[in-house]
Short mmCIF file of C-alpha atoms in Angstrom, two decimals:
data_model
loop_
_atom_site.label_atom_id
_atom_site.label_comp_id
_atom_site.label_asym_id
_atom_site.label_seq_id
_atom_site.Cartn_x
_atom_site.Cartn_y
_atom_site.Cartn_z
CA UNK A 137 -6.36 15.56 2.15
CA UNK A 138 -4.90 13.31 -0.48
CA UNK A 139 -6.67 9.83 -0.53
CA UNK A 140 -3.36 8.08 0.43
CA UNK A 141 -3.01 6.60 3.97
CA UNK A 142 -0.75 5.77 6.12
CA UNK A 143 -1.01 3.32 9.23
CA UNK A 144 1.40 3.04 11.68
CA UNK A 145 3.49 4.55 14.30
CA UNK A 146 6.54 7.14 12.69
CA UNK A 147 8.97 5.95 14.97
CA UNK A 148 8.97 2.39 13.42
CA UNK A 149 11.55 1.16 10.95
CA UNK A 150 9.48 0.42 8.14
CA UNK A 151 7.08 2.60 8.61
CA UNK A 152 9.57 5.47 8.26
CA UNK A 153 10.59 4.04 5.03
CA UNK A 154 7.16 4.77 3.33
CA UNK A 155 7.30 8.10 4.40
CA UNK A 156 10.41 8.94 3.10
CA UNK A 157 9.08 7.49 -0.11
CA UNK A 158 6.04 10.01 -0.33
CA UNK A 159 7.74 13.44 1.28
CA UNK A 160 10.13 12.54 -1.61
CA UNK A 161 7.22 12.23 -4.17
CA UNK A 162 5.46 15.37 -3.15
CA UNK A 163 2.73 13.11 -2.23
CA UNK A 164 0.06 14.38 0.11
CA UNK A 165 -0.87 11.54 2.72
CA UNK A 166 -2.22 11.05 5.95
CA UNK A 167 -1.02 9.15 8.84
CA UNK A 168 -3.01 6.66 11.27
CA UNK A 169 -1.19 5.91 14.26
CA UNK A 170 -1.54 2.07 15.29
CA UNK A 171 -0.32 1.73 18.75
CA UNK A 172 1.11 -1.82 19.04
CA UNK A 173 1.43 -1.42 22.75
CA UNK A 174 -2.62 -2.20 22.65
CA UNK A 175 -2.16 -4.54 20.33
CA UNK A 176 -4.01 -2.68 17.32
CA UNK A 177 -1.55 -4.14 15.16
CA UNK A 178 -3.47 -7.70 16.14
CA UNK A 179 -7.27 -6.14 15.73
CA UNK A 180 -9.14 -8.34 13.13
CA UNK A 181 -9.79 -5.23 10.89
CA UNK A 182 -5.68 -4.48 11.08
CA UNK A 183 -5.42 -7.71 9.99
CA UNK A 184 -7.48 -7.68 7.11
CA UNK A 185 -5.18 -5.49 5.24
CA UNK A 186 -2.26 -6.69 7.33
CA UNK A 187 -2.17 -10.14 7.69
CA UNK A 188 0.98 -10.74 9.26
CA UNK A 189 -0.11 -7.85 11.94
CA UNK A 190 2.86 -5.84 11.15
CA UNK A 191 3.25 -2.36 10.46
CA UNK A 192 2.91 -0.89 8.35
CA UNK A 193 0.01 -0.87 6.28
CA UNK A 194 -0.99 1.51 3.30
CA UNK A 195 -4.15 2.22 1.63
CA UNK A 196 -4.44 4.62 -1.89
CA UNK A 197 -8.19 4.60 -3.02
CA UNK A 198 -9.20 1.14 -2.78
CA UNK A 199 -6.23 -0.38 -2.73
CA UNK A 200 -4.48 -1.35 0.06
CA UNK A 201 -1.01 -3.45 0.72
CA UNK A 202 1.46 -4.11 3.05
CA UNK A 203 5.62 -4.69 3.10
CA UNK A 204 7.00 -1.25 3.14
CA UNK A 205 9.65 -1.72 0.04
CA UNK A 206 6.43 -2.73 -2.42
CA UNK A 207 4.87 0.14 -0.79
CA UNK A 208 7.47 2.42 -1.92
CA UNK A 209 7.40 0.62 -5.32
CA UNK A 210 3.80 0.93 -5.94
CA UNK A 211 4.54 5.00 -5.05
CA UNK A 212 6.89 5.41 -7.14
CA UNK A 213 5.02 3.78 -10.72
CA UNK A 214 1.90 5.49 -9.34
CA UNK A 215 3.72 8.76 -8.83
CA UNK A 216 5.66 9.03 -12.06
CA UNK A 217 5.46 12.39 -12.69
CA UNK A 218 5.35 13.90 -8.91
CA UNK A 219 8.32 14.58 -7.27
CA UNK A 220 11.56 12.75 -7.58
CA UNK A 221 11.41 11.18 -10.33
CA UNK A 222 14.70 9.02 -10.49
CA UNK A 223 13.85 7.07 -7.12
CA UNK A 224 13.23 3.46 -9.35
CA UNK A 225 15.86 5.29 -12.36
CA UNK A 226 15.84 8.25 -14.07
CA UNK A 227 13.00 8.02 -16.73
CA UNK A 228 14.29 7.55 -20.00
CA UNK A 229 16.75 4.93 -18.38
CA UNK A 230 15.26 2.14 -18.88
CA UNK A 231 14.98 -1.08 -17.22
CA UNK A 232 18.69 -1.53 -16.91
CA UNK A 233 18.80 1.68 -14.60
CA UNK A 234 15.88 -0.03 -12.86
CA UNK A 235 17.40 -3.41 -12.41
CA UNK A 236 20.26 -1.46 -11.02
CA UNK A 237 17.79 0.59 -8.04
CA UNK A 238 16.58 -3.42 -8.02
CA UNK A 239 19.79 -5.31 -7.42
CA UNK A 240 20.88 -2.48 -4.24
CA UNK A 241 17.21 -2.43 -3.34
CA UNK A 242 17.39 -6.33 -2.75
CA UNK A 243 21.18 -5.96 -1.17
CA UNK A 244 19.58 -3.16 1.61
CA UNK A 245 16.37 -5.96 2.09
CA UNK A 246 18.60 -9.16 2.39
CA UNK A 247 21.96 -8.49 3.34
CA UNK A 248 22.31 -4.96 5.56
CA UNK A 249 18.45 -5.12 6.76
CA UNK A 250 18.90 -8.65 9.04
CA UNK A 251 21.79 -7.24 11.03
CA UNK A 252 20.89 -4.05 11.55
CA UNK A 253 17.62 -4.90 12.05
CA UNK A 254 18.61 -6.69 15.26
CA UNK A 255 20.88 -4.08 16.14
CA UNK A 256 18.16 -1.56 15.87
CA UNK A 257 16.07 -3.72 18.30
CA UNK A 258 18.96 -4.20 20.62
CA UNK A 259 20.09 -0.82 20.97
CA UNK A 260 16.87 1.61 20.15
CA UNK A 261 14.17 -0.46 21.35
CA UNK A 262 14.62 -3.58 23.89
CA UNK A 263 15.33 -0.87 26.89
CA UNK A 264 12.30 0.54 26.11
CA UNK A 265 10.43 -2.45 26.30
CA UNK A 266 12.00 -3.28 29.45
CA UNK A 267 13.85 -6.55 28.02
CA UNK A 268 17.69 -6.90 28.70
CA UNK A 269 20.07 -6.26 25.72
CA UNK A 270 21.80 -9.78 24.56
CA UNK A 271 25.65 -8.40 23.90
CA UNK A 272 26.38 -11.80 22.30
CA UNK A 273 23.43 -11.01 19.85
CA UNK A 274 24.81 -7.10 19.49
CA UNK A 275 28.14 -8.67 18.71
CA UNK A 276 26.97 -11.22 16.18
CA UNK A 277 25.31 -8.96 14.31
CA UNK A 278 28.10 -6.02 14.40
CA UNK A 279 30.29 -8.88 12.55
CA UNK A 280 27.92 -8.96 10.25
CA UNK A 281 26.87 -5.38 9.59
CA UNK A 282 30.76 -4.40 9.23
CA UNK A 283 30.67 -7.00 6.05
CA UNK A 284 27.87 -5.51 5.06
CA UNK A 285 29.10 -1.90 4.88
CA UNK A 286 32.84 -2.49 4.03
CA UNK A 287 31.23 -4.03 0.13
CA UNK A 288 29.50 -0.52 0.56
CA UNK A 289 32.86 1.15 0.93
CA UNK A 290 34.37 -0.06 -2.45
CA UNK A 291 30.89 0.47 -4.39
CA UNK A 292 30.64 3.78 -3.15
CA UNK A 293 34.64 4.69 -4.10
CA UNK A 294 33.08 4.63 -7.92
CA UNK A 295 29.56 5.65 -7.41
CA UNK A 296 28.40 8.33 -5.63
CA UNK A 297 25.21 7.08 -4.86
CA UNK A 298 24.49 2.64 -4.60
CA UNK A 299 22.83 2.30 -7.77
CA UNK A 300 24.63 5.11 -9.31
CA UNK A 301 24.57 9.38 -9.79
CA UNK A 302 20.83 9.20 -8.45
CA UNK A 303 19.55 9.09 -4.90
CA UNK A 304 17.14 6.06 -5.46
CA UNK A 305 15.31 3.88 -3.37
CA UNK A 306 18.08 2.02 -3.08
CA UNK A 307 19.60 4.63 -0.75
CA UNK A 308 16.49 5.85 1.05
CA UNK A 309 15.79 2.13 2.46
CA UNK A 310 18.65 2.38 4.80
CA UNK A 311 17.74 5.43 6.11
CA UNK A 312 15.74 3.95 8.85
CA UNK A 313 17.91 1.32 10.34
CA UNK A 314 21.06 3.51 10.00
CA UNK A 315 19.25 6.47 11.65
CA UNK A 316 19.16 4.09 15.07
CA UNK A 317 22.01 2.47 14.62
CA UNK A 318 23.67 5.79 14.94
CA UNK A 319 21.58 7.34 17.16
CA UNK A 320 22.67 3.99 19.41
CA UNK A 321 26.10 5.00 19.82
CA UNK A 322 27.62 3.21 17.06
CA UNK A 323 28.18 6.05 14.66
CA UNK A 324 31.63 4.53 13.88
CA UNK A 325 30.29 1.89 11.50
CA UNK A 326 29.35 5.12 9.13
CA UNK A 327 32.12 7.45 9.96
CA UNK A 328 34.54 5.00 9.97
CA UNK A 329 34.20 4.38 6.19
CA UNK A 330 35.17 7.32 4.28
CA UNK A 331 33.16 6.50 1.49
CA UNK A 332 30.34 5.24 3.37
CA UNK A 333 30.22 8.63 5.63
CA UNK A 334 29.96 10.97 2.75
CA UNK A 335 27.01 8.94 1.64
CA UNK A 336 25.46 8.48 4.45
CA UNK A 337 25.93 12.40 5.41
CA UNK A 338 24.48 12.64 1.69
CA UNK A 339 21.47 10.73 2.03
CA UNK A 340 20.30 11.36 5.96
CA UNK A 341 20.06 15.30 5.10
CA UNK A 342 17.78 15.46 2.26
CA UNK A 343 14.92 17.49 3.37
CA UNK A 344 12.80 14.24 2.92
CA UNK A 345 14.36 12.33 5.93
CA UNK A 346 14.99 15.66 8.07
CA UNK A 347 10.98 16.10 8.03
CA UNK A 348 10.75 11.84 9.31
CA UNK A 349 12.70 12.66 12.16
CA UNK A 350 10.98 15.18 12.80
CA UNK A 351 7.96 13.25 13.36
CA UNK A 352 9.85 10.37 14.91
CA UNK A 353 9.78 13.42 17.78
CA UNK A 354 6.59 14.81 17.45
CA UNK A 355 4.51 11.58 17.06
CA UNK A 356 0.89 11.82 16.30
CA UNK A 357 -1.38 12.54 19.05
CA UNK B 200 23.45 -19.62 -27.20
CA UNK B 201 21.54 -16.58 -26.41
CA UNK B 202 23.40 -13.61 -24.42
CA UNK B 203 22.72 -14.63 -21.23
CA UNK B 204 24.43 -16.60 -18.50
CA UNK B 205 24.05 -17.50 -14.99
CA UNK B 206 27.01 -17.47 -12.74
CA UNK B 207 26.18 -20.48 -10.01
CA UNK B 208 25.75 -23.86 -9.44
CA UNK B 209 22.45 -25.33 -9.58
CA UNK B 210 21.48 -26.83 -6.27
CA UNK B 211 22.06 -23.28 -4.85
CA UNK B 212 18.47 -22.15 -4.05
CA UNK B 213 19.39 -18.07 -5.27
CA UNK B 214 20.81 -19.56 -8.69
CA UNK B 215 17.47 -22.04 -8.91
CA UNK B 216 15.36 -19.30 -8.57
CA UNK B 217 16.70 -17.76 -11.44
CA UNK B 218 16.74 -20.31 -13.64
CA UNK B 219 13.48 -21.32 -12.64
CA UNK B 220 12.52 -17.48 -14.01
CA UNK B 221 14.48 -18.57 -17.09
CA UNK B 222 12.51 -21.08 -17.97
CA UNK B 223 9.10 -20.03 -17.24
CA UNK B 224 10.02 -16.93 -19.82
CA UNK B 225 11.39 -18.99 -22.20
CA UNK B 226 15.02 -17.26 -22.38
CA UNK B 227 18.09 -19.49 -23.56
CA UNK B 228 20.77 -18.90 -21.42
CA UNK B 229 24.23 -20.34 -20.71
CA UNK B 230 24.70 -21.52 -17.18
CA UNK B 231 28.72 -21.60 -15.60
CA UNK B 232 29.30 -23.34 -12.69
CA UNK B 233 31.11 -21.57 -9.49
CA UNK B 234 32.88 -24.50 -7.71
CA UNK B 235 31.82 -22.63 -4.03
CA UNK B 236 33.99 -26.24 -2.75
CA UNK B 237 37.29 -24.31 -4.32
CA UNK B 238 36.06 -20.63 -3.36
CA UNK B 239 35.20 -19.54 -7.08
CA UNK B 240 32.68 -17.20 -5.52
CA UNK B 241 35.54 -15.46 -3.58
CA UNK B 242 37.91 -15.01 -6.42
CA UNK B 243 38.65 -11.62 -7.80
CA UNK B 244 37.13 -11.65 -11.10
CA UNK B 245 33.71 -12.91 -9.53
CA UNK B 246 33.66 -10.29 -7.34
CA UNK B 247 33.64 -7.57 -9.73
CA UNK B 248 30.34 -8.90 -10.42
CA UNK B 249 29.03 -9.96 -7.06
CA UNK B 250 30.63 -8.07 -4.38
CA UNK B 251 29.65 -9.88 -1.80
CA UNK B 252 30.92 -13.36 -3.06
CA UNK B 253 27.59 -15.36 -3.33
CA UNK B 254 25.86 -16.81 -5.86
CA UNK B 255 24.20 -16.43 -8.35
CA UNK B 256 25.62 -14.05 -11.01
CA UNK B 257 24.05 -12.70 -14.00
CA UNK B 258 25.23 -11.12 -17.38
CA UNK B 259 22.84 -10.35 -20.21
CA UNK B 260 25.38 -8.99 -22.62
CA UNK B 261 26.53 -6.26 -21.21
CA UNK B 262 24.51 -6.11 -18.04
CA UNK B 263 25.39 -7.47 -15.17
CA UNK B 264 23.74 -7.99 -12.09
CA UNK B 265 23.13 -9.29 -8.75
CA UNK B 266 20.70 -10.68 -6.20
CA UNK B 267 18.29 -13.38 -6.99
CA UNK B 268 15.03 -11.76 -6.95
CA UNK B 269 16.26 -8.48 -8.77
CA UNK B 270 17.39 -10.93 -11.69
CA UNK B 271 14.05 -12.05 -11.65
CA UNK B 272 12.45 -8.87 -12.54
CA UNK B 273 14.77 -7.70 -14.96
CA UNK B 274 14.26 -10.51 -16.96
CA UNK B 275 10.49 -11.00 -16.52
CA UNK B 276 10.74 -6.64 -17.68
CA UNK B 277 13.62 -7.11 -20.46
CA UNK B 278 11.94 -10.46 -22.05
CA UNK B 279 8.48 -8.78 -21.38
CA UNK B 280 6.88 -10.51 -24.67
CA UNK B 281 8.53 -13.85 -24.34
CA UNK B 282 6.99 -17.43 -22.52
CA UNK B 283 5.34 -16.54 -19.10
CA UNK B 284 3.98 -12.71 -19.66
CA UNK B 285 2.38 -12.62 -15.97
CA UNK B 286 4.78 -13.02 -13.83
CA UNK B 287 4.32 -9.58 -12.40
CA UNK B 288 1.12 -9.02 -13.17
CA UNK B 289 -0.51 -9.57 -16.71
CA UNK B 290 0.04 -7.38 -19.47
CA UNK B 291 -2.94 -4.84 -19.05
CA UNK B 292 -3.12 -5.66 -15.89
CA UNK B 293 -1.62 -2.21 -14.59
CA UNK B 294 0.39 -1.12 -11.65
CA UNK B 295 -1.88 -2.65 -8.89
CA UNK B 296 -1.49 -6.44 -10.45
CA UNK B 297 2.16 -5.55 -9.87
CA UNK B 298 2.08 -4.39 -6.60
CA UNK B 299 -0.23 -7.18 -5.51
CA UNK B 300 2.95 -9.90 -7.00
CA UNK B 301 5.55 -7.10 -5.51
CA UNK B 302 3.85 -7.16 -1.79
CA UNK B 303 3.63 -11.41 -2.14
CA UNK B 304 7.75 -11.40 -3.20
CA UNK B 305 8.46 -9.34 -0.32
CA UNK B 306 6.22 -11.42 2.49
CA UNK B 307 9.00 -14.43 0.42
CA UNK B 308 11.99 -12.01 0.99
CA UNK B 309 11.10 -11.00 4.23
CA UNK B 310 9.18 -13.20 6.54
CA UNK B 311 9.71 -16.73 4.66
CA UNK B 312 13.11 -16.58 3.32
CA UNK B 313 14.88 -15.82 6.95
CA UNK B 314 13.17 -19.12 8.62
CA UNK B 315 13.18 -21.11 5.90
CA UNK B 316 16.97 -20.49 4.63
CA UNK B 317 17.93 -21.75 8.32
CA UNK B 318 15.83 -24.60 7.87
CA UNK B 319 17.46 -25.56 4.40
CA UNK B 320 21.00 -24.95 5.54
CA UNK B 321 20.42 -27.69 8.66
CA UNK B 322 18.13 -29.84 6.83
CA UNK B 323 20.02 -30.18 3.81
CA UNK B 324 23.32 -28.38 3.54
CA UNK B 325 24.96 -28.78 7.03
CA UNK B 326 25.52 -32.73 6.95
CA UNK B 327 27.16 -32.55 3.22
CA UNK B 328 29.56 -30.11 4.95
CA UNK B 329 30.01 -32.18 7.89
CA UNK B 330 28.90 -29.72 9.87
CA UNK B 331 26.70 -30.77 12.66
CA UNK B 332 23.22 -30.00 13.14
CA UNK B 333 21.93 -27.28 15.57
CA UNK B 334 18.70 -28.46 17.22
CA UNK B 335 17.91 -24.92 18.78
CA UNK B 336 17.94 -23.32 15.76
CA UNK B 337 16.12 -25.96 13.87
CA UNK B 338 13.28 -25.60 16.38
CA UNK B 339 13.31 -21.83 16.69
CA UNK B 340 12.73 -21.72 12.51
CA UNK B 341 10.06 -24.48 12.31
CA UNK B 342 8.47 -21.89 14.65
CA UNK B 343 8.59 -19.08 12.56
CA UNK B 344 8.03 -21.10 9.57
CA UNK B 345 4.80 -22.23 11.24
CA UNK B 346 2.97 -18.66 11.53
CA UNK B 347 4.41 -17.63 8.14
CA UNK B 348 2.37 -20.82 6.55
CA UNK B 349 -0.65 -20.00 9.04
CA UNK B 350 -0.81 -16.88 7.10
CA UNK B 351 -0.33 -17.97 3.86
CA UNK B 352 -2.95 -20.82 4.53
CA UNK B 353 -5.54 -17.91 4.88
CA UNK B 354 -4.83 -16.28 2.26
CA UNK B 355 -4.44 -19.51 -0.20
CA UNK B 356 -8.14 -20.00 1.14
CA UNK B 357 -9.21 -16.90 -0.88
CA UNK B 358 -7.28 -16.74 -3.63
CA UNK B 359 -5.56 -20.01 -6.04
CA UNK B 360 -2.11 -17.88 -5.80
CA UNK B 361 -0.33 -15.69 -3.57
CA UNK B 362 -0.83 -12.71 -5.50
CA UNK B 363 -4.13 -13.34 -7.04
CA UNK B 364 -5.70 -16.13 -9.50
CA UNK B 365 -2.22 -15.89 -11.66
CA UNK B 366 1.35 -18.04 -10.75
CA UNK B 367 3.74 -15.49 -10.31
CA UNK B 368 7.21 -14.13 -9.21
CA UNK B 369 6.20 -14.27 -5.67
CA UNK B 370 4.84 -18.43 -5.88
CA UNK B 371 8.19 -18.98 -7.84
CA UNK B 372 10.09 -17.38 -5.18
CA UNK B 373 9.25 -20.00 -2.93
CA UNK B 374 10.10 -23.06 -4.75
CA UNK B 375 13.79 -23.79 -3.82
CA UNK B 376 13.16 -23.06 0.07
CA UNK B 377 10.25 -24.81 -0.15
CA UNK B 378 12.13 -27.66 -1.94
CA UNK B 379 14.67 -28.31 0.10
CA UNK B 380 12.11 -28.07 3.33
CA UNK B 381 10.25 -31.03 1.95
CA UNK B 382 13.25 -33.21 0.77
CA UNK B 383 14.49 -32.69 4.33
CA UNK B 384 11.66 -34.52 5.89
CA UNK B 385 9.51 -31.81 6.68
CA UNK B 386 6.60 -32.20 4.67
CA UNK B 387 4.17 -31.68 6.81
CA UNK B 388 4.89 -27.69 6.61
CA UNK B 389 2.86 -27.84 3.23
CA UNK B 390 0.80 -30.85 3.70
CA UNK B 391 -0.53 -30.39 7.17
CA UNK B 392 -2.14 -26.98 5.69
CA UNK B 393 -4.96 -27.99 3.21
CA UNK B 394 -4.29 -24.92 0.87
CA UNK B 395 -0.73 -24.19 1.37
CA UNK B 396 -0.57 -28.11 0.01
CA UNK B 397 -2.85 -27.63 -2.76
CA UNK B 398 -0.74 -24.41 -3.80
CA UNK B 399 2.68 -26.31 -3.55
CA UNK B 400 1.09 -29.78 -5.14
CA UNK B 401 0.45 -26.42 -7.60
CA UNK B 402 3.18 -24.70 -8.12
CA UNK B 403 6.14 -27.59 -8.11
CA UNK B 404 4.49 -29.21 -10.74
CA UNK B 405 5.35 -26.61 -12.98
CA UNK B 406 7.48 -28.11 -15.95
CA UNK B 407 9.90 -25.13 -15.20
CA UNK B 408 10.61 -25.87 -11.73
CA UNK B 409 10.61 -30.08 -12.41
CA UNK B 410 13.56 -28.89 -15.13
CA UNK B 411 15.25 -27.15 -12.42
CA UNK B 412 15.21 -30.29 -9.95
CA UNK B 413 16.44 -32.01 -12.63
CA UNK B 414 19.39 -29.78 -13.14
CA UNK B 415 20.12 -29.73 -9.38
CA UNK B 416 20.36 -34.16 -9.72
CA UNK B 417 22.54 -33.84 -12.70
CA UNK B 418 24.99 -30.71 -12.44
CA UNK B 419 27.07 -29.72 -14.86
CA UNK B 420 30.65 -30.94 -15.74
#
């Protein structure tokens, strides 16, 4: 086994983001299950490489860190020359293609992650918990989301991919969120778009996300 | 005048930010003011650089970009050798110093910018656009707020800055929340905490950032 680690549970948003990252990087890892519904998240040792008891946490030799899009970062700069190699801009592209992967990596984290982060919670996970959905929350946050994606629309009439001809991080961070959201019953806010649904038919079949899904199902014993 | 310019006025806490990174590096740059008041920020040649109509803007000659934190690492990358040269990491520092200041600006972008902004746009921006208060909300945030700081106040107990014994992107990324928080009567956030106050008695009296308040008193014709 590699001497990268994983912890958390697949199934979680962020979590499933730093996978992505390292099944597109060819890089071997393996995968500690924290089950928040006992609270491991909260454990004093969790905490002292997660300090905002979140998940998830990451750990490559002896160092460790936490937010999953500086995770991905950190892969990516570490992993040069494994995998795909045009996830932060094609090398050779210099820090212009970079700022670029930056600017859409930043739009994903600040504009489409706060809606459809709630919406996520609304529609994938608050039955499961047992809470009540709040429709005036779901409806908010549509609003919002629809904004969101209909900037997407004209960016991605002139670019095939966010930050341009590349799949880059940029793309892969809203593979998470719009995996629920869809999986909710609100496919329409992808297939509704034209541009929007080719990329988004583009980016959620890449053998990388196909295999997180997968384990989404088949979560570690 | 050098070759760059920020789209945005001032007392916008995206566009201080920037400058803020501006002036720690040492970069001239123009600065044109987006009269939000008369919907500059919604007018068709703005949007071709910021398609989603905020602020700031950014143009290094003929780069453009978006999104306040991914301006911030393009320039501390592109003026590399100029002013501040640690503001991800120091030179020679590697790929873990980065991803130590890259974790920190995420924690900012992710669990202290959503609070915070709230807090900023009741404290200080609602009344100017005679918009009333929302008590609720205000009281919800100062929650949130409050374990954010908790954690930061552990961590500021172990180290002199967020990402290790260097200022960097991620303290800068907190000044004009931060700012705003204090000037809005809610000072005790920092200065009930004994090293979240040391770190912002710290950090805002950085000549960069006391230029930027500066600029937000007197802004431009």
């Amino acid at each position: 086994m590699g001497s990268v680690t994983v912890y958390g549970p697949p199934i979680s948003p962020a979590v499933s983001r730093v996978l992505a990252c390292l099944l597109e990087k060819d890089v071997v890892f393996n995968l500690v299950n924290i089950d928040m519904s006992k609270a491991q998240h909260k454990s004093p040792d969790f905490l002292k490489i997660q300090p905002f008891g979140q998940v998830p946490a990451f750990q490559d030799e002896h160092t460790t860190l936490f937010e999953s899009r500086a995770i991905c970062r950190y892969i990516c700069d570490k992993y040069a020359d494994r995998g795909n190699r045009s996830l932060l801009g094609r090398r050779g592209g210099g820090l212009v293609e970079r700022a670029h992967v930056e600017q859409w990596l930043e739009a994903e984290g600040q504009s489409f992650n706060p809606p459809s982060s709630t919406l996520v919670f609304q529609l994938a996970f608050a039955r499961q918990m047992g809470l009540p959905q709040d429709p005036a929350a779901i409806l908010l946050n549509e609003g919002k989301l629809a904004k969101v994606l209909d900037v997407y629309e004209r960016r991605l009439q002139e670019s095939r991919f966010l930050a341009g001809d590349e799949f880059s991080l940029a793309d892969l961070s809203h593979l998470p969120n719009g995996h629920y959201i869809r999986a909710g019953g609100k496919e329409e806010f992808f297939t509704s778009r034209k541009h929007v649904a080719r990329w988004w038919e583009d980016i959620s079949m890449r053998p990388s996300w196909r295999k997180v899904v997968e384990m989404q199902r088949t979560p570690p014993a």
